[in-house]
């Protein structure tokens, strides 16, 4: 990598490091029990929400009621979103006249957005009306991260509180997260994005007169969809001259802002943040990258502040960062070294090679390193937006995002869900350490016992199970819809189901939808979200009831480098043992084929 | 338990409605209003007009293949290149024979169109499809590769063409974030505005 590329990476992480603590402490205020200065500014809006919703903010819930509220809220939201997509043709704000979304696609998409996955088996500008985008999909861009944060806050309360069954009020956590965190951030960020060039309008697609007309040939098809063959035995073609460029617009900036802040990742347009209207300049690229990572990273410090020991938060943050950094480097190096097959091929013609790294599927304004950084971060967190096409990465460059997803979205992960996933790994690491030294494992003064371990095992085992099972079914039934042959086609399927099962949402986008993929993917996303959230809340409920054991000489400190290494190893070993055989069939084989053709 | 179920269900429906109004309608509505007042040019797609006619957006590339114009990057949108109503990358994998074939064809086309540069390597961005299929930029090297051809076709001094190239280059943010790019549509419009022989 070049010096400039190193400077870009160091600057990015420098800014991130500077911001996590202030934001983390701010969020600790939002979700804490003490009076909070933000109430002076926005307390009226918070109280308005309670009044409209009929909530008594003082009334707390036990873990079962909290879970029930979370599940019902998500299910109701998903059902209404499904209906909205099915009936979008009859609803207003549909200037392009988009028709009803087919049932299997609407099922997949509804679950995708309520689970913070934002997997997209559709192209936004050709499928969804403006109303569906902003008053359907984008509401869940607010709600799914807010719900994720509420869940992790409940878990933290479980660790902090003693001998109680109460974990807080779900509706209060949802309202406060929206009012004090996501809504203000989204408003500011959306306006910055418009300033830089993201459209924000309800007007229909604009047609521009092309400076130079272009044309294309298309085969003629009969009513059955088959190609018509002419007298000369070749398919008949129609020649079309194009003099106008349709330019799709819409309320893009408002959706883009919350899509990045809430680790959602569902793009307004088909190509997501590679589209110049979603991500017009190097500045927006930098800010969008920062927005992806900011809240999941700062939540580590929120955790530290809420348990009364910031070092605990920094330890979790350090483990996550150390899992991330080498992968950013690997992806950057692979993409910068490019594709030897291309260099060889062009050199064979007349001795001159192609300049620069792998630019297929990348945008000039971002270049190689910002694309590699984005790919790693968007998959480490559960954002899943893309500013370059992962499908066209080099095999090992594409291995990095796949691997980050397979680690279970715990390296910063989704807003809220990443931290609770990592805290479950912490529980596992504490347990393993306890076995090694022969003591009852405990974390932050709470004993880790059989019930917590059972729940933690469910959380850790569900996503890999879903990933491998769905991939196996897809391949066994013929693996339809891959855009590339061989090992790369297998990677497309594996990536798709890893992404859905872990609620990431990015894709090797050559994979195309069919009914089986839509249905299976929808089920995988549902279980990948809620069968992790429910056991997590069960752990929270169980921990809250326990006494606090004072730390003794035999207590394993959980903020030391030793423990950080222990935690990192646990995450890597679980991920590697589970997925190595599948990875060997995909990116690793393809890499061999590329290097030794 | 059933009472709790009914209560939480009712709250779920009520809050879905509240959030739809606040986050789904008021938030994008307010942003649209502000955007249209404060940044009307950007909010409506950064459209470029020449003699009162909309000829494109400064953020969206266009297809060019005549010698007097700079060419943008290959585009994988369908059914025609640079269809800004249907953005798409190629999604071809690095070892796919179809991918390798398309790169070879693009390299050959560039070499044939730019005989003055036969000894130089072809810049990567000129032969690879962009992620969006709408990339408005080419790298400065990609523009430099075409200067000789465009100057000849227009009978212009290459120094003049390079001047316009520099004027239509978007630099790095703060001088080091992102990569510099030459805006192909703006550069070509600037060349056309000079008039003269084509």
JSON list of C-alpha atoms in Angstrom, two decimals, chain A residues 193-327:
[
{"chain": "A", "resi": 193, "resn": "UNK", "atom": "CA", "xyz": [-25.28, 14.86, 2.55]},
{"chain": "A", "resi": 194, "resn": "UNK", "atom": "CA", "xyz": [-27.59, 17.17, 0.59]},
{"chain": "A", "resi": 195, "resn": "UNK", "atom": "CA", "xyz": [-24.95, 19.89, 0.70]},
{"chain": "A", "resi": 196, "resn": "UNK", "atom": "CA", "xyz": [-22.49, 17.44, -0.87]},
{"chain": "A", "resi": 197, "resn": "UNK", "atom": "CA", "xyz": [-24.92, 16.37, -3.61]},
{"chain": "A", "resi": 198, "resn": "UNK", "atom": "CA", "xyz": [-27.38, 13.71, -2.43]},
{"chain": "A", "resi": 199, "resn": "UNK", "atom": "CA", "xyz": [-30.80, 14.48, -3.94]},
{"chain": "A", "resi": 200, "resn": "UNK", "atom": "CA", "xyz": [-33.76, 15.17, -1.64]},
{"chain": "A", "resi": 201, "resn": "UNK", "atom": "CA", "xyz": [-36.93, 15.61, -3.65]},
{"chain": "A", "resi": 202, "resn": "UNK", "atom": "CA", "xyz": [-40.29, 14.00, -4.31]},
{"chain": "A", "resi": 203, "resn": "UNK", "atom": "CA", "xyz": [-40.04, 14.75, -8.04]},
{"chain": "A", "resi": 204, "resn": "UNK", "atom": "CA", "xyz": [-40.03, 11.90, -10.54]},
{"chain": "A", "resi": 205, "resn": "UNK", "atom": "CA", "xyz": [-37.06, 10.66, -12.60]},
{"chain": "A", "resi": 206, "resn": "UNK", "atom": "CA", "xyz": [-35.60, 13.46, -14.77]},
{"chain": "A", "resi": 207, "resn": "UNK", "atom": "CA", "xyz": [-34.66, 12.91, -18.40]},
{"chain": "A", "resi": 208, "resn": "UNK", "atom": "CA", "xyz": [-31.48, 14.52, -19.68]},
{"chain": "A", "resi": 209, "resn": "UNK", "atom": "CA", "xyz": [-30.55, 14.88, -23.36]},
{"chain": "A", "resi": 210, "resn": "UNK", "atom": "CA", "xyz": [-27.35, 12.85, -23.80]},
{"chain": "A", "resi": 211, "resn": "UNK", "atom": "CA", "xyz": [-24.40, 14.82, -25.15]},
{"chain": "A", "resi": 212, "resn": "UNK", "atom": "CA", "xyz": [-23.60, 11.90, -27.43]},
{"chain": "A", "resi": 213, "resn": "UNK", "atom": "CA", "xyz": [-26.42, 9.51, -28.34]},
{"chain": "A", "resi": 214, "resn": "UNK", "atom": "CA", "xyz": [-25.84, 5.84, -27.70]},
{"chain": "A", "resi": 215, "resn": "UNK", "atom": "CA", "xyz": [-27.52, 2.63, -28.85]},
{"chain": "A", "resi": 216, "resn": "UNK", "atom": "CA", "xyz": [-27.96, -0.99, -27.95]},
{"chain": "A", "resi": 217, "resn": "UNK", "atom": "CA", "xyz": [-29.09, -4.24, -29.54]},
{"chain": "A", "resi": 218, "resn": "UNK", "atom": "CA", "xyz": [-31.54, -6.58, -27.91]},
{"chain": "A", "resi": 219, "resn": "UNK", "atom": "CA", "xyz": [-32.65, -10.02, -29.07]},
{"chain": "A", "resi": 220, "resn": "UNK", "atom": "CA", "xyz": [-36.29, -10.21, -30.20]},
{"chain": "A", "resi": 221, "resn": "UNK", "atom": "CA", "xyz": [-38.42, -12.45, -28.01]},
{"chain": "A", "resi": 222, "resn": "UNK", "atom": "CA", "xyz": [-41.80, -14.02, -28.80]},
{"chain": "A", "resi": 223, "resn": "UNK", "atom": "CA", "xyz": [-44.77, -14.09, -26.44]},
{"chain": "A", "resi": 224, "resn": "UNK", "atom": "CA", "xyz": [-43.34, -17.12, -24.62]},
{"chain": "A", "resi": 225, "resn": "UNK", "atom": "CA", "xyz": [-40.14, -15.24, -23.86]},
{"chain": "A", "resi": 226, "resn": "UNK", "atom": "CA", "xyz": [-37.98, -17.33, -26.22]},
{"chain": "A", "resi": 227, "resn": "UNK", "atom": "CA", "xyz": [-35.50, -15.73, -28.59]},
{"chain": "A", "resi": 228, "resn": "UNK", "atom": "CA", "xyz": [-36.67, -15.49, -32.21]},
{"chain": "A", "resi": 229, "resn": "UNK", "atom": "CA", "xyz": [-34.17, -16.90, -34.69]},
{"chain": "A", "resi": 230, "resn": "UNK", "atom": "CA", "xyz": [-33.98, -15.24, -38.11]},
{"chain": "A", "resi": 231, "resn": "UNK", "atom": "CA", "xyz": [-33.57, -16.85, -41.56]},
{"chain": "A", "resi": 232, "resn": "UNK", "atom": "CA", "xyz": [-29.77, -16.73, -41.31]},
{"chain": "A", "resi": 233, "resn": "UNK", "atom": "CA", "xyz": [-29.91, -18.89, -38.19]},
{"chain": "A", "resi": 234, "resn": "UNK", "atom": "CA", "xyz": [-28.82, -16.03, -35.89]},
{"chain": "A", "resi": 235, "resn": "UNK", "atom": "CA", "xyz": [-31.10, -14.52, -33.23]},
{"chain": "A", "resi": 236, "resn": "UNK", "atom": "CA", "xyz": [-33.03, -11.53, -34.53]},
{"chain": "A", "resi": 237, "resn": "UNK", "atom": "CA", "xyz": [-31.96, -8.26, -32.92]},
{"chain": "A", "resi": 238, "resn": "UNK", "atom": "CA", "xyz": [-33.67, -4.91, -32.54]},
{"chain": "A", "resi": 239, "resn": "UNK", "atom": "CA", "xyz": [-31.50, -1.81, -32.68]},
{"chain": "A", "resi": 240, "resn": "UNK", "atom": "CA", "xyz": [-32.50, 0.99, -30.30]},
{"chain": "A", "resi": 241, "resn": "UNK", "atom": "CA", "xyz": [-30.98, 4.46, -30.32]},
{"chain": "A", "resi": 242, "resn": "UNK", "atom": "CA", "xyz": [-30.93, 6.20, -26.94]},
{"chain": "A", "resi": 243, "resn": "UNK", "atom": "CA", "xyz": [-30.86, 9.99, -26.87]},
{"chain": "A", "resi": 244, "resn": "UNK", "atom": "CA", "xyz": [-32.07, 10.56, -23.33]},
{"chain": "A", "resi": 245, "resn": "UNK", "atom": "CA", "xyz": [-30.63, 9.49, -20.00]},
{"chain": "A", "resi": 246, "resn": "UNK", "atom": "CA", "xyz": [-33.21, 8.82, -17.30]},
{"chain": "A", "resi": 247, "resn": "UNK", "atom": "CA", "xyz": [-31.86, 10.06, -13.96]},
{"chain": "A", "resi": 248, "resn": "UNK", "atom": "CA", "xyz": [-33.62, 8.46, -10.99]},
{"chain": "A", "resi": 249, "resn": "UNK", "atom": "CA", "xyz": [-34.07, 10.82, -8.02]},
{"chain": "A", "resi": 250, "resn": "UNK", "atom": "CA", "xyz": [-35.96, 10.74, -4.73]},
{"chain": "A", "resi": 251, "resn": "UNK", "atom": "CA", "xyz": [-35.75, 11.55, -1.02]},
{"chain": "A", "resi": 252, "resn": "UNK", "atom": "CA", "xyz": [-32.26, 10.03, -0.91]},
{"chain": "A", "resi": 253, "resn": "UNK", "atom": "CA", "xyz": [-30.35, 12.04, 1.71]},
{"chain": "A", "resi": 254, "resn": "UNK", "atom": "CA", "xyz": [-32.82, 11.52, 4.56]},
{"chain": "A", "resi": 255, "resn": "UNK", "atom": "CA", "xyz": [-32.70, 7.77, 4.01]},
{"chain": "A", "resi": 256, "resn": "UNK", "atom": "CA", "xyz": [-28.95, 7.61, 3.44]},
{"chain": "A", "resi": 257, "resn": "UNK", "atom": "CA", "xyz": [-28.24, 9.33, 6.76]},
{"chain": "A", "resi": 258, "resn": "UNK", "atom": "CA", "xyz": [-30.15, 6.89, 8.94]},
{"chain": "A", "resi": 259, "resn": "UNK", "atom": "CA", "xyz": [-29.02, 3.95, 6.79]},
{"chain": "A", "resi": 260, "resn": "UNK", "atom": "CA", "xyz": [-25.42, 4.63, 7.80]},
{"chain": "A", "resi": 261, "resn": "UNK", "atom": "CA", "xyz": [-25.92, 5.69, 11.43]},
{"chain": "A", "resi": 262, "resn": "UNK", "atom": "CA", "xyz": [-28.10, 2.70, 12.29]},
{"chain": "A", "resi": 263, "resn": "UNK", "atom": "CA", "xyz": [-25.87, 0.00, 10.69]},
{"chain": "A", "resi": 264, "resn": "UNK", "atom": "CA", "xyz": [-28.76, -0.69, 8.34]},
{"chain": "A", "resi": 265, "resn": "UNK", "atom": "CA", "xyz": [-27.20, -0.55, 4.92]},
{"chain": "A", "resi": 266, "resn": "UNK", "atom": "CA", "xyz": [-30.27, -0.83, 2.70]},
{"chain": "A", "resi": 267, "resn": "UNK", "atom": "CA", "xyz": [-29.58, 1.45, -0.25]},
{"chain": "A", "resi": 268, "resn": "UNK", "atom": "CA", "xyz": [-32.03, 3.75, -1.96]},
{"chain": "A", "resi": 269, "resn": "UNK", "atom": "CA", "xyz": [-30.50, 2.65, -5.25]},
{"chain": "A", "resi": 270, "resn": "UNK", "atom": "CA", "xyz": [-29.49, -0.76, -6.50]},
{"chain": "A", "resi": 271, "resn": "UNK", "atom": "CA", "xyz": [-25.75, -0.18, -6.14]},
{"chain": "A", "resi": 272, "resn": "UNK", "atom": "CA", "xyz": [-26.04, 1.33, -2.68]},
{"chain": "A", "resi": 273, "resn": "UNK", "atom": "CA", "xyz": [-23.28, 3.73, -1.60]},
{"chain": "A", "resi": 274, "resn": "UNK", "atom": "CA", "xyz": [-21.36, 3.20, -4.84]},
{"chain": "A", "resi": 275, "resn": "UNK", "atom": "CA", "xyz": [-24.09, 5.34, -6.47]},
{"chain": "A", "resi": 276, "resn": "UNK", "atom": "CA", "xyz": [-22.93, 8.95, -6.91]},
{"chain": "A", "resi": 277, "resn": "UNK", "atom": "CA", "xyz": [-26.29, 10.15, -5.52]},
{"chain": "A", "resi": 278, "resn": "UNK", "atom": "CA", "xyz": [-25.86, 8.16, -2.30]},
{"chain": "A", "resi": 279, "resn": "UNK", "atom": "CA", "xyz": [-22.18, 8.92, -1.87]},
{"chain": "A", "resi": 280, "resn": "UNK", "atom": "CA", "xyz": [-21.10, 11.80, -4.11]},
{"chain": "A", "resi": 281, "resn": "UNK", "atom": "CA", "xyz": [-17.67, 12.85, -2.81]},
{"chain": "A", "resi": 282, "resn": "UNK", "atom": "CA", "xyz": [-14.62, 11.63, -0.87]},
{"chain": "A", "resi": 283, "resn": "UNK", "atom": "CA", "xyz": [-15.94, 13.70, 2.08]},
{"chain": "A", "resi": 284, "resn": "UNK", "atom": "CA", "xyz": [-19.30, 11.89, 2.15]},
{"chain": "A", "resi": 285, "resn": "UNK", "atom": "CA", "xyz": [-17.44, 8.61, 1.85]},
{"chain": "A", "resi": 286, "resn": "UNK", "atom": "CA", "xyz": [-15.34, 9.47, 4.90]},
{"chain": "A", "resi": 287, "resn": "UNK", "atom": "CA", "xyz": [-18.36, 10.60, 6.92]},
{"chain": "A", "resi": 288, "resn": "UNK", "atom": "CA", "xyz": [-20.48, 7.61, 5.93]},
{"chain": "A", "resi": 289, "resn": "UNK", "atom": "CA", "xyz": [-17.67, 5.25, 6.93]},
{"chain": "A", "resi": 290, "resn": "UNK", "atom": "CA", "xyz": [-17.37, 7.02, 10.25]},
{"chain": "A", "resi": 291, "resn": "UNK", "atom": "CA", "xyz": [-21.15, 6.88, 10.71]},
{"chain": "A", "resi": 292, "resn": "UNK", "atom": "CA", "xyz": [-21.15, 3.10, 10.23]},
{"chain": "A", "resi": 293, "resn": "UNK", "atom": "CA", "xyz": [-18.63, 2.50, 12.99]},
{"chain": "A", "resi": 294, "resn": "UNK", "atom": "CA", "xyz": [-19.35, 5.33, 15.39]},
{"chain": "A", "resi": 295, "resn": "UNK", "atom": "CA", "xyz": [-22.31, 4.10, 17.45]},
{"chain": "A", "resi": 296, "resn": "UNK", "atom": "CA", "xyz": [-21.31, 0.40, 17.64]},
{"chain": "A", "resi": 297, "resn": "UNK", "atom": "CA", "xyz": [-17.82, 1.45, 18.77]},
{"chain": "A", "resi": 298, "resn": "UNK", "atom": "CA", "xyz": [-19.05, 4.09, 21.22]},
{"chain": "A", "resi": 299, "resn": "UNK", "atom": "CA", "xyz": [-21.48, 1.59, 22.77]},
{"chain": "A", "resi": 300, "resn": "UNK", "atom": "CA", "xyz": [-18.44, -0.23, 24.22]},
{"chain": "A", "resi": 301, "resn": "UNK", "atom": "CA", "xyz": [-17.73, 2.88, 26.28]},
{"chain": "A", "resi": 302, "resn": "UNK", "atom": "CA", "xyz": [-21.43, 3.26, 27.13]},
{"chain": "A", "resi": 303, "resn": "UNK", "atom": "CA", "xyz": [-21.16, -0.25, 28.54]},
{"chain": "A", "resi": 304, "resn": "UNK", "atom": "CA", "xyz": [-18.05, 0.71, 30.50]},
{"chain": "A", "resi": 305, "resn": "UNK", "atom": "CA", "xyz": [-19.72, 3.80, 31.89]},
{"chain": "A", "resi": 306, "resn": "UNK", "atom": "CA", "xyz": [-22.89, 1.97, 32.87]},
{"chain": "A", "resi": 307, "resn": "UNK", "atom": "CA", "xyz": [-21.03, -0.80, 34.73]},
{"chain": "A", "resi": 308, "resn": "UNK", "atom": "CA", "xyz": [-19.01, 1.90, 36.46]},
{"chain": "A", "resi": 309, "resn": "UNK", "atom": "CA", "xyz": [-15.62, 0.85, 35.06]},
{"chain": "A", "resi": 310, "resn": "UNK", "atom": "CA", "xyz": [-14.57, 2.36, 31.73]},
{"chain": "A", "resi": 311, "resn": "UNK", "atom": "CA", "xyz": [-11.66, -0.10, 31.53]},
{"chain": "A", "resi": 312, "resn": "UNK", "atom": "CA", "xyz": [-14.18, -2.91, 30.95]},
{"chain": "A", "resi": 313, "resn": "UNK", "atom": "CA", "xyz": [-15.49, -0.98, 27.97]},
{"chain": "A", "resi": 314, "resn": "UNK", "atom": "CA", "xyz": [-12.05, -0.26, 26.57]},
{"chain": "A", "resi": 315, "resn": "UNK", "atom": "CA", "xyz": [-11.16, -3.96, 26.87]},
{"chain": "A", "resi": 316, "resn": "UNK", "atom": "CA", "xyz": [-14.13, -4.98, 24.70]},
{"chain": "A", "resi": 317, "resn": "UNK", "atom": "CA", "xyz": [-13.32, -2.14, 22.30]},
{"chain": "A", "resi": 318, "resn": "UNK", "atom": "CA", "xyz": [-9.68, -3.27, 22.08]},
{"chain": "A", "resi": 319, "resn": "UNK", "atom": "CA", "xyz": [-10.65, -6.86, 21.30]},
{"chain": "A", "resi": 320, "resn": "UNK", "atom": "CA", "xyz": [-12.97, -5.69, 18.53]},
{"chain": "A", "resi": 321, "resn": "UNK", "atom": "CA", "xyz": [-10.39, -3.32, 17.07]},
{"chain": "A", "resi": 322, "resn": "UNK", "atom": "CA", "xyz": [-7.66, -5.97, 17.08]},
{"chain": "A", "resi": 323, "resn": "UNK", "atom": "CA", "xyz": [-9.95, -8.34, 15.20]},
{"chain": "A", "resi": 324, "resn": "UNK", "atom": "CA", "xyz": [-10.68, -5.59, 12.66]},
{"chain": "A", "resi": 325, "resn": "UNK", "atom": "CA", "xyz": [-7.32, -3.95, 11.94]},
{"chain": "A", "resi": 326, "resn": "UNK", "atom": "CA", "xyz": [-5.41, -6.88, 10.37]},
{"chain": "A", "resi": 327, "resn": "UNK", "atom": "CA", "xyz": [-8.38, -7.59, 8.10]}
]
